[in-house]
Amino acid sequence: MPPYGHRFILGNMPPPIGGVSTFMRRHVAQLERDGVPHSVRDWTKMSGRRRLAWMLRLLLDPRHMHVEFNAYETWTMVAVVLRPWPAHVLLRVHSGGPESRLNSWQKWIFARFLRGVDQLVLVGAHVESVLRTAGYLLPDSWAVQPAFLPPPPEDRPSVLATYGESGRRFLDAHHPLLVLQGSNAFRDGVDLYGSDMAVDALIALRTEFPRLGLVVGRPTRGGAAFEAYCAGLDRRLAAAGASNHMWILDGERELWPVIERADVYLRPTLSDGDSIGVREALHLGTAVVASDAAPRPAGVRTFVSRDQQAFNEAIRRALSDAEQPRASACS
């Protein structure tokens, strides 16, 4: 990072809680601990008036500015391209997904913006291929750097307190324990984060592991289509007599203390980037079973994406290995 002045950090802050917003929260907290002067700009939470004021400031302020992008935002990138004053621009590309799906004029803007970036950070090596396949020319200098930052252990009691008595009872009553970061995102009608696969795995493995439990972190239910999908999963569990073996951790609560306690972290995604959840689980000493939808770090058990039988078998093997004692990195 350059030594000069105030830094503007652009990206999504919780809520909702997700990979990028979790990184943003911890990144900003680290800047605060280090005494680095900064301001956060979350475009998704700004009114139209505040967005216009921010763009004009970025465009017209003659001071040498440091601007860090952690999300794609067309109009802020336009302001950077048009800015006549010096600025140091850092772009951190978390997956390459949004940038690869732009329309023609957005793609033109992003290509211009990319040429002027001073620091380009890709959170996984595969992001280079995603951007080049989409037709972008990368700067001569760029680096691969995972976006994972460790959870602060001192936050554990306050996060656990958000689970309530019912959540603590569930965690105490179930062993072994699986955990999944779900979502309300779909592609062609398929759950991108694989909550359906986790439910089917729970049903299939419960006869072998009678106290098996599944914790699913996901956004508060909303939207008719998502409600119907969730109701279908509930009916599937009820028909198998397994309703009390799954706990939905919604309401935008952090998941890492559950990951720390779990035996296996599940990542049966249809598509993915360098998952912060996967790296968090590895950091906490929890076994990981993930789809082969993206390159995975060393130590992750992978299976062919959307192959339910292979998924179940990978979990079974991980549970058998998880019987060995392990120590948490946050102890």
mmCIF file of C-alpha atoms in Angstrom:
data_model
loop_
_atom_site.group_PDB
_atom_site.id
_atom_site.type_symbol
_atom_site.label_atom_id
_atom_site.label_comp_id
_atom_site.label_asym_id
_atom_site.label_seq_id
_atom_site.Cartn_x
_atom_site.Cartn_y
_atom_site.Cartn_z
ATOM 1 C CA MET A 1 0.000 0.000 0.000
ATOM 2 C CA PRO A 2 1.302 3.533 -0.752
ATOM 3 C CA PRO A 3 2.093 5.646 2.329
ATOM 4 C CA TYR A 4 0.083 8.716 1.467
ATOM 5 C CA GLY A 5 -3.100 10.099 2.899
ATOM 6 C CA HIS A 6 -6.691 9.135 3.260
ATOM 7 C CA ARG A 7 -7.964 5.955 1.606
ATOM 8 C CA PHE A 8 -11.417 5.394 0.181
ATOM 9 C CA ILE A 9 -12.438 1.733 0.446
ATOM 10 C CA LEU A 10 -15.205 0.706 -1.980
ATOM 11 C CA GLY A 11 -17.230 -2.460 -1.530
ATOM 12 C CA ASN A 12 -20.167 -4.102 0.186
ATOM 13 C CA MET A 13 -20.373 -4.025 3.980
ATOM 14 C CA PRO A 14 -22.701 -6.309 5.967
ATOM 15 C CA PRO A 15 -25.600 -6.754 5.862
ATOM 16 C CA PRO A 16 -25.931 -9.032 4.015
ATOM 17 C CA ILE A 17 -23.136 -11.220 5.298
ATOM 18 C CA GLY A 18 -21.233 -12.934 2.503
ATOM 19 C CA GLY A 19 -17.681 -13.611 1.423
ATOM 20 C CA VAL A 20 -16.869 -10.118 0.136
ATOM 21 C CA SER A 21 -18.751 -8.263 2.874
ATOM 22 C CA THR A 22 -17.017 -10.377 5.538
ATOM 23 C CA PHE A 23 -13.646 -9.531 3.977
ATOM 24 C CA MET A 24 -14.621 -5.847 3.898
ATOM 25 C CA ARG A 25 -15.583 -5.809 7.590
ATOM 26 C CA ARG A 26 -12.313 -7.434 8.668
ATOM 27 C CA HIS A 27 -10.230 -5.382 6.237
ATOM 28 C CA VAL A 28 -11.700 -2.122 7.552
ATOM 29 C CA ALA A 29 -11.206 -3.297 11.149
ATOM 30 C CA GLN A 30 -7.535 -3.983 10.357
ATOM 31 C CA LEU A 31 -7.117 -0.482 8.926
ATOM 32 C CA GLU A 32 -8.665 0.938 12.105
ATOM 33 C CA ARG A 33 -6.291 -1.092 14.308
ATOM 34 C CA ASP A 34 -3.347 0.104 12.220
ATOM 35 C CA GLY A 35 -4.465 3.732 12.481
ATOM 36 C CA VAL A 36 -4.840 4.157 8.711
ATOM 37 C CA PRO A 37 -7.165 7.071 7.826
ATOM 38 C CA HIS A 38 -9.947 5.752 5.617
ATOM 39 C CA SER A 39 -13.587 6.019 4.605
ATOM 40 C CA VAL A 40 -15.909 3.288 3.342
ATOM 41 C CA ARG A 41 -18.202 3.778 0.359
ATOM 42 C CA ASP A 42 -20.864 1.064 -0.005
ATOM 43 C CA TRP A 43 -22.622 1.923 -3.256
ATOM 44 C CA THR A 44 -25.472 -0.504 -2.549
ATOM 45 C CA LYS A 45 -26.511 1.470 0.546
ATOM 46 C CA MET A 46 -26.116 4.994 -0.834
ATOM 47 C CA SER A 47 -29.017 7.167 -1.929
ATOM 48 C CA GLY A 48 -29.013 8.681 -5.413
ATOM 49 C CA ARG A 49 -27.958 12.055 -3.972
ATOM 50 C CA ARG A 50 -25.075 10.527 -2.026
ATOM 51 C CA ARG A 51 -23.948 8.572 -5.078
ATOM 52 C CA LEU A 52 -23.853 11.743 -7.180
ATOM 53 C CA ALA A 53 -21.968 13.634 -4.447
ATOM 54 C CA TRP A 54 -19.400 10.837 -4.191
ATOM 55 C CA MET A 55 -18.861 10.705 -7.955
ATOM 56 C CA LEU A 56 -18.402 14.493 -8.145
ATOM 57 C CA ARG A 57 -15.908 14.415 -5.276
ATOM 58 C CA LEU A 58 -13.937 11.645 -6.931
ATOM 59 C CA LEU A 59 -13.984 13.500 -10.243
ATOM 60 C CA LEU A 60 -13.226 17.048 -9.022
ATOM 61 C CA ASP A 61 -11.163 16.781 -5.816
ATOM 62 C CA PRO A 62 -7.610 17.803 -6.868
ATOM 63 C CA ARG A 63 -5.900 16.077 -3.949
ATOM 64 C CA HIS A 64 -3.915 12.883 -4.599
ATOM 65 C CA MET A 65 -6.448 10.178 -3.677
ATOM 66 C CA HIS A 66 -6.108 6.493 -2.860
ATOM 67 C CA VAL A 67 -9.159 4.511 -4.026
ATOM 68 C CA GLU A 68 -9.550 0.771 -3.423
ATOM 69 C CA PHE A 69 -12.211 -1.177 -5.341
ATOM 70 C CA ASN A 70 -13.558 -4.426 -3.868
ATOM 71 C CA ALA A 71 -16.624 -4.612 -6.113
ATOM 72 C CA TYR A 72 -17.586 -3.694 -9.662
ATOM 73 C CA GLU A 73 -19.368 -0.311 -9.897
ATOM 74 C CA THR A 74 -19.757 1.265 -13.341
ATOM 75 C CA TRP A 75 -20.194 4.935 -12.526
ATOM 76 C CA THR A 76 -17.414 5.142 -9.964
ATOM 77 C CA MET A 77 -15.125 3.580 -12.559
ATOM 78 C CA VAL A 78 -16.292 6.199 -15.084
ATOM 79 C CA ALA A 79 -15.335 8.938 -12.593
ATOM 80 C CA VAL A 80 -11.864 7.390 -12.168
ATOM 81 C CA VAL A 81 -11.369 7.181 -15.947
ATOM 82 C CA LEU A 82 -12.399 10.830 -16.407
ATOM 83 C CA ARG A 83 -10.596 12.197 -13.322
ATOM 84 C CA PRO A 84 -7.934 14.787 -14.374
ATOM 85 C CA TRP A 85 -6.166 14.671 -10.993
ATOM 86 C CA PRO A 86 -3.721 12.014 -9.743
ATOM 87 C CA ALA A 87 -5.092 8.968 -7.947
ATOM 88 C CA HIS A 88 -3.691 5.642 -6.848
ATOM 89 C CA VAL A 89 -6.193 2.913 -7.740
ATOM 90 C CA LEU A 90 -6.214 -0.597 -6.292
ATOM 91 C CA LEU A 91 -8.636 -3.113 -7.800
ATOM 92 C CA ARG A 92 -9.280 -6.374 -5.972
ATOM 93 C CA VAL A 93 -11.233 -8.820 -8.174
ATOM 94 C CA HIS A 94 -12.922 -11.373 -5.910
ATOM 95 C CA SER A 95 -14.242 -13.788 -8.532
ATOM 96 C CA GLY A 96 -14.316 -12.212 -11.986
ATOM 97 C CA GLY A 97 -17.978 -13.175 -12.272
ATOM 98 C CA PRO A 98 -19.581 -9.696 -12.507
ATOM 99 C CA GLU A 99 -16.833 -8.422 -14.817
ATOM 100 C CA SER A 100 -17.324 -11.339 -17.228
ATOM 101 C CA ARG A 101 -21.064 -10.647 -17.634
ATOM 102 C CA LEU A 102 -21.058 -6.969 -18.608
ATOM 103 C CA ASN A 103 -22.893 -5.537 -21.587
ATOM 104 C CA SER A 104 -20.877 -3.971 -24.400
ATOM 105 C CA TRP A 105 -20.653 -0.401 -23.075
ATOM 106 C CA GLN A 106 -19.902 -1.531 -19.512
ATOM 107 C CA LYS A 107 -17.200 -3.810 -20.880
ATOM 108 C CA TRP A 108 -15.654 -0.865 -22.751
ATOM 109 C CA ILE A 109 -15.623 1.231 -19.560
ATOM 110 C CA PHE A 110 -14.126 -1.571 -17.488
ATOM 111 C CA ALA A 111 -11.400 -2.204 -20.083
ATOM 112 C CA ARG A 112 -10.453 1.499 -19.998
ATOM 113 C CA PHE A 113 -10.526 1.501 -16.206
ATOM 114 C CA LEU A 114 -8.405 -1.671 -16.003
ATOM 115 C CA ARG A 115 -5.645 -0.080 -18.094
ATOM 116 C CA GLY A 116 -5.224 2.665 -15.483
ATOM 117 C CA VAL A 117 -5.198 0.497 -12.361
ATOM 118 C CA ASP A 118 -2.021 0.857 -10.276
ATOM 119 C CA GLN A 119 -2.466 -2.332 -8.243
ATOM 120 C CA LEU A 120 -4.456 -5.310 -9.505
ATOM 121 C CA VAL A 121 -5.096 -8.088 -6.984
ATOM 122 C CA LEU A 122 -6.805 -11.318 -8.046
ATOM 123 C CA VAL A 123 -8.131 -13.374 -5.136
ATOM 124 C CA GLY A 124 -7.413 -16.644 -6.972
ATOM 125 C CA ALA A 125 -5.195 -17.711 -9.870
ATOM 126 C CA HIS A 126 -8.267 -18.768 -11.865
ATOM 127 C CA VAL A 127 -9.532 -15.161 -11.975
ATOM 128 C CA GLU A 128 -6.832 -14.343 -14.535
ATOM 129 C CA SER A 129 -8.340 -16.874 -16.949
ATOM 130 C CA VAL A 130 -11.867 -15.575 -16.277
ATOM 131 C CA LEU A 131 -10.858 -12.005 -17.151
ATOM 132 C CA ARG A 132 -8.761 -12.945 -20.186
ATOM 133 C CA THR A 133 -11.519 -15.215 -21.528
ATOM 134 C CA ALA A 134 -13.905 -12.257 -21.221
ATOM 135 C CA GLY A 135 -11.545 -10.315 -23.486
ATOM 136 C CA TYR A 136 -9.723 -8.031 -21.027
ATOM 137 C CA LEU A 137 -6.050 -7.078 -21.177
ATOM 138 C CA LEU A 138 -4.483 -7.157 -17.731
ATOM 139 C CA PRO A 139 -1.838 -4.651 -16.610
ATOM 140 C CA ASP A 140 1.783 -5.796 -16.762
ATOM 141 C CA SER A 141 1.912 -6.101 -12.985
ATOM 142 C CA TRP A 142 -0.673 -7.971 -10.935
ATOM 143 C CA ALA A 143 -0.711 -10.328 -7.967
ATOM 144 C CA VAL A 144 -2.729 -13.265 -6.676
ATOM 145 C CA GLN A 145 -3.721 -12.825 -3.054
ATOM 146 C CA PRO A 146 -6.580 -14.668 -1.286
ATOM 147 C CA ALA A 147 -9.072 -12.333 0.373
ATOM 148 C CA PHE A 148 -9.341 -14.347 3.572
ATOM 149 C CA LEU A 149 -8.604 -12.540 6.833
ATOM 150 C CA PRO A 150 -8.796 -14.548 10.089
ATOM 151 C CA PRO A 151 -11.785 -13.944 12.367
ATOM 152 C CA PRO A 152 -10.844 -12.109 15.574
ATOM 153 C CA PRO A 153 -11.080 -14.615 18.486
ATOM 154 C CA GLU A 154 -12.220 -11.888 20.851
ATOM 155 C CA ASP A 155 -15.454 -11.615 18.851
ATOM 156 C CA ARG A 156 -16.420 -15.239 19.541
ATOM 157 C CA PRO A 157 -18.595 -14.596 22.665
ATOM 158 C CA SER A 158 -20.567 -11.793 21.030
ATOM 159 C CA VAL A 159 -21.203 -13.839 17.879
ATOM 160 C CA LEU A 160 -22.242 -16.918 19.881
ATOM 161 C CA ALA A 161 -24.662 -14.740 21.838
ATOM 162 C CA THR A 162 -26.558 -14.007 18.599
ATOM 163 C CA TYR A 163 -27.406 -17.714 18.205
ATOM 164 C CA GLY A 164 -29.803 -17.749 21.158
ATOM 165 C CA GLU A 165 -30.624 -20.640 23.436
ATOM 166 C CA SER A 166 -32.239 -22.704 20.676
ATOM 167 C CA GLY A 167 -29.109 -22.494 18.535
ATOM 168 C CA ARG A 168 -26.841 -23.500 21.385
ATOM 169 C CA ARG A 169 -29.118 -26.448 22.184
ATOM 170 C CA PHE A 170 -28.953 -27.586 18.553
ATOM 171 C CA LEU A 171 -25.148 -27.467 18.531
ATOM 172 C CA ASP A 172 -24.974 -29.403 21.790
ATOM 173 C CA ALA A 173 -27.470 -32.044 20.637
ATOM 174 C CA HIS A 174 -25.916 -32.939 17.280
ATOM 175 C CA HIS A 175 -22.712 -34.757 16.483
ATOM 176 C CA PRO A 176 -21.157 -34.959 13.980
ATOM 177 C CA LEU A 177 -21.975 -31.532 12.623
ATOM 178 C CA LEU A 178 -22.075 -30.262 9.032
ATOM 179 C CA VAL A 179 -22.213 -26.585 8.095
ATOM 180 C CA LEU A 180 -23.092 -24.889 4.814
ATOM 181 C CA GLN A 181 -23.134 -21.255 3.770
ATOM 182 C CA GLY A 182 -26.301 -21.106 1.684
ATOM 183 C CA SER A 183 -27.803 -18.338 -0.390
ATOM 184 C CA ASN A 184 -30.907 -17.300 -2.270
ATOM 185 C CA ALA A 185 -29.037 -17.280 -5.603
ATOM 186 C CA PHE A 186 -29.991 -19.590 -8.471
ATOM 187 C CA ARG A 187 -28.806 -20.262 -12.020
ATOM 188 C CA ASP A 188 -31.240 -21.847 -14.447
ATOM 189 C CA GLY A 189 -33.300 -22.972 -11.471
ATOM 190 C CA VAL A 190 -30.348 -24.629 -9.706
ATOM 191 C CA ASP A 191 -29.303 -23.551 -6.214
ATOM 192 C CA LEU A 192 -25.855 -22.001 -6.719
ATOM 193 C CA TYR A 193 -24.745 -22.858 -3.165
ATOM 194 C CA GLY A 194 -26.288 -26.328 -3.019
ATOM 195 C CA SER A 195 -28.602 -26.266 0.005
ATOM 196 C CA ASP A 196 -30.632 -28.981 -1.696
ATOM 197 C CA MET A 197 -27.571 -31.212 -1.977
ATOM 198 C CA ALA A 198 -26.741 -30.670 1.694
ATOM 199 C CA VAL A 199 -30.286 -31.651 2.691
ATOM 200 C CA ASP A 200 -30.132 -34.815 0.571
ATOM 201 C CA ALA A 201 -26.738 -35.683 2.075
ATOM 202 C CA LEU A 202 -28.131 -35.236 5.581
ATOM 203 C CA ILE A 203 -31.018 -37.577 4.808
ATOM 204 C CA ALA A 204 -28.744 -40.179 3.198
ATOM 205 C CA LEU A 205 -26.152 -40.189 5.993
ATOM 206 C CA ARG A 206 -28.438 -39.931 9.017
ATOM 207 C CA THR A 207 -28.951 -43.720 9.236
ATOM 208 C CA GLU A 208 -25.167 -44.113 9.569
ATOM 209 C CA PHE A 209 -24.790 -41.085 11.869
ATOM 210 C CA PRO A 210 -28.033 -40.878 13.905
ATOM 211 C CA ARG A 211 -27.155 -37.587 15.644
ATOM 212 C CA LEU A 212 -25.919 -35.907 12.459
ATOM 213 C CA GLY A 213 -26.801 -32.218 12.294
ATOM 214 C CA LEU A 214 -26.704 -29.622 9.515
ATOM 215 C CA VAL A 215 -26.416 -25.872 10.038
ATOM 216 C CA VAL A 216 -27.263 -23.710 7.033
ATOM 217 C CA GLY A 217 -26.393 -20.030 7.086
ATOM 218 C CA ARG A 218 -28.437 -18.060 4.595
ATOM 219 C CA PRO A 219 -30.276 -14.767 4.111
ATOM 220 C CA THR A 220 -33.602 -14.233 5.812
ATOM 221 C CA ARG A 221 -36.199 -15.890 3.636
ATOM 222 C CA GLY A 222 -37.804 -13.583 1.152
ATOM 223 C CA GLY A 223 -39.398 -13.648 -2.272
ATOM 224 C CA ALA A 224 -42.097 -16.039 -3.390
ATOM 225 C CA ALA A 225 -39.806 -18.284 -5.441
ATOM 226 C CA PHE A 226 -37.259 -18.601 -2.654
ATOM 227 C CA GLU A 227 -40.011 -19.237 -0.088
ATOM 228 C CA ALA A 228 -41.369 -22.056 -2.247
ATOM 229 C CA TYR A 229 -37.902 -23.528 -2.649
ATOM 230 C CA CYS A 230 -37.281 -23.465 1.122
ATOM 231 C CA ALA A 231 -40.696 -24.993 1.777
ATOM 232 C CA GLY A 232 -39.822 -27.827 -0.586
ATOM 233 C CA LEU A 233 -36.612 -28.527 1.361
ATOM 234 C CA ASP A 234 -38.588 -28.469 4.611
ATOM 235 C CA ARG A 235 -41.058 -31.014 3.216
ATOM 236 C CA ARG A 236 -38.195 -33.231 2.058
ATOM 237 C CA LEU A 237 -36.734 -33.225 5.572
ATOM 238 C CA ALA A 238 -40.116 -33.839 7.192
ATOM 239 C CA ALA A 239 -40.826 -36.812 4.922
ATOM 240 C CA ALA A 240 -37.501 -38.337 6.022
ATOM 241 C CA GLY A 241 -38.219 -37.629 9.693
ATOM 242 C CA ALA A 242 -35.188 -35.354 9.867
ATOM 243 C CA SER A 243 -36.728 -31.916 10.455
ATOM 244 C CA ASN A 244 -35.015 -31.456 13.812
ATOM 245 C CA HIS A 245 -31.607 -32.308 12.322
ATOM 246 C CA MET A 246 -31.248 -29.000 10.424
ATOM 247 C CA TRP A 247 -30.924 -25.520 11.877
ATOM 248 C CA ILE A 248 -31.264 -22.433 9.675
ATOM 249 C CA LEU A 249 -28.943 -19.669 10.842
ATOM 250 C CA ASP A 250 -30.516 -16.645 9.203
ATOM 251 C CA GLY A 251 -30.848 -12.993 10.128
ATOM 252 C CA GLU A 252 -27.341 -12.095 8.874
ATOM 253 C CA ARG A 253 -25.416 -13.681 11.740
ATOM 254 C CA GLU A 254 -21.760 -14.661 11.381
ATOM 255 C CA LEU A 255 -21.088 -18.318 10.771
ATOM 256 C CA TRP A 256 -17.448 -18.787 11.739
ATOM 257 C CA PRO A 257 -17.968 -20.012 15.354
ATOM 258 C CA VAL A 258 -20.193 -22.782 13.935
ATOM 259 C CA ILE A 259 -17.556 -23.605 11.295
ATOM 260 C CA GLU A 260 -15.005 -23.793 14.097
ATOM 261 C CA ARG A 261 -17.167 -26.289 15.971
ATOM 262 C CA ALA A 262 -18.296 -28.305 12.939
ATOM 263 C CA ASP A 263 -16.767 -31.548 11.692
ATOM 264 C CA VAL A 264 -17.160 -30.748 7.982
ATOM 265 C CA TYR A 265 -17.698 -27.509 6.060
ATOM 266 C CA LEU A 266 -19.702 -28.026 2.862
ATOM 267 C CA ARG A 267 -19.228 -26.036 -0.352
ATOM 268 C CA PRO A 268 -21.276 -27.814 -3.074
ATOM 269 C CA THR A 269 -21.380 -24.742 -5.314
ATOM 270 C CA LEU A 270 -22.366 -24.751 -8.980
ATOM 271 C CA SER A 271 -19.852 -21.959 -9.685
ATOM 272 C CA ASP A 272 -17.405 -20.260 -7.360
ATOM 273 C CA GLY A 273 -14.416 -18.065 -6.777
ATOM 274 C CA ASP A 274 -11.703 -18.433 -4.167
ATOM 275 C CA SER A 275 -14.178 -19.053 -1.351
ATOM 276 C CA ILE A 276 -13.476 -17.157 1.856
ATOM 277 C CA GLY A 277 -15.619 -19.714 3.695
ATOM 278 C CA VAL A 278 -13.402 -22.559 2.490
ATOM 279 C CA ARG A 279 -10.248 -20.782 3.627
ATOM 280 C CA GLU A 280 -11.890 -19.890 6.923
ATOM 281 C CA ALA A 281 -12.747 -23.536 7.579
ATOM 282 C CA LEU A 282 -9.189 -24.622 6.778
ATOM 283 C CA HIS A 283 -7.838 -21.918 9.084
ATOM 284 C CA LEU A 284 -10.116 -23.153 11.879
ATOM 285 C CA GLY A 285 -9.063 -26.766 11.384
ATOM 286 C CA THR A 286 -12.375 -27.977 9.955
ATOM 287 C CA ALA A 287 -12.484 -30.514 7.121
ATOM 288 C CA VAL A 288 -13.846 -29.170 3.813
ATOM 289 C CA VAL A 289 -15.840 -30.955 1.102
ATOM 290 C CA ALA A 290 -16.274 -28.757 -1.973
ATOM 291 C CA SER A 291 -17.311 -29.068 -5.592
ATOM 292 C CA ASP A 292 -14.742 -28.863 -8.366
ATOM 293 C CA ALA A 293 -16.467 -25.744 -9.721
ATOM 294 C CA ALA A 294 -13.297 -23.748 -9.014
ATOM 295 C CA PRO A 295 -9.687 -24.460 -8.021
ATOM 296 C CA ARG A 296 -9.564 -25.284 -4.299
ATOM 297 C CA PRO A 297 -6.772 -24.854 -1.743
ATOM 298 C CA ALA A 298 -4.674 -27.812 -0.638
ATOM 299 C CA GLY A 299 -6.439 -30.010 1.873
ATOM 300 C CA VAL A 300 -9.945 -29.696 0.409
ATOM 301 C CA ARG A 301 -11.816 -32.866 -0.600
ATOM 302 C CA THR A 302 -13.401 -32.196 -3.984
ATOM 303 C CA PHE A 303 -16.169 -33.908 -5.937
ATOM 304 C CA VAL A 304 -17.743 -33.403 -9.357
ATOM 305 C CA SER A 305 -20.170 -30.490 -9.117
ATOM 306 C CA ARG A 306 -23.829 -31.552 -8.647
ATOM 307 C CA ASP A 307 -22.915 -35.247 -8.315
ATOM 308 C CA GLN A 308 -24.964 -36.144 -5.241
ATOM 309 C CA GLN A 309 -23.549 -39.631 -4.754
ATOM 310 C CA ALA A 310 -19.952 -38.386 -4.955
ATOM 311 C CA PHE A 311 -20.833 -35.571 -2.540
ATOM 312 C CA ASN A 312 -22.321 -37.993 -0.003
ATOM 313 C CA GLU A 313 -19.298 -40.284 -0.210
ATOM 314 C CA ALA A 314 -16.845 -37.396 0.232
ATOM 315 C CA ILE A 315 -18.724 -36.291 3.360
ATOM 316 C CA ARG A 316 -18.749 -39.849 4.684
ATOM 317 C CA ARG A 317 -14.976 -40.116 4.318
ATOM 318 C CA ALA A 318 -14.448 -36.695 5.896
ATOM 319 C CA LEU A 319 -16.636 -37.620 8.865
ATOM 320 C CA SER A 320 -14.642 -40.795 9.402
ATOM 321 C CA ASP A 321 -11.397 -38.800 9.408
ATOM 322 C CA ALA A 322 -12.922 -36.119 11.646
ATOM 323 C CA GLU A 323 -13.121 -38.621 14.490
ATOM 324 C CA GLN A 324 -9.430 -37.857 15.038
ATOM 325 C CA PRO A 325 -8.814 -35.006 17.549
ATOM 326 C CA ARG A 326 -8.006 -31.614 16.090
ATOM 327 C CA ALA A 327 -7.016 -28.224 17.463
ATOM 328 C CA SER A 328 -8.583 -24.921 16.427
ATOM 329 C CA ALA A 329 -6.405 -22.128 15.090
ATOM 330 C CA CYS A 330 -8.523 -19.677 17.099
ATOM 331 C CA SER A 331 -8.133 -21.426 20.467
#
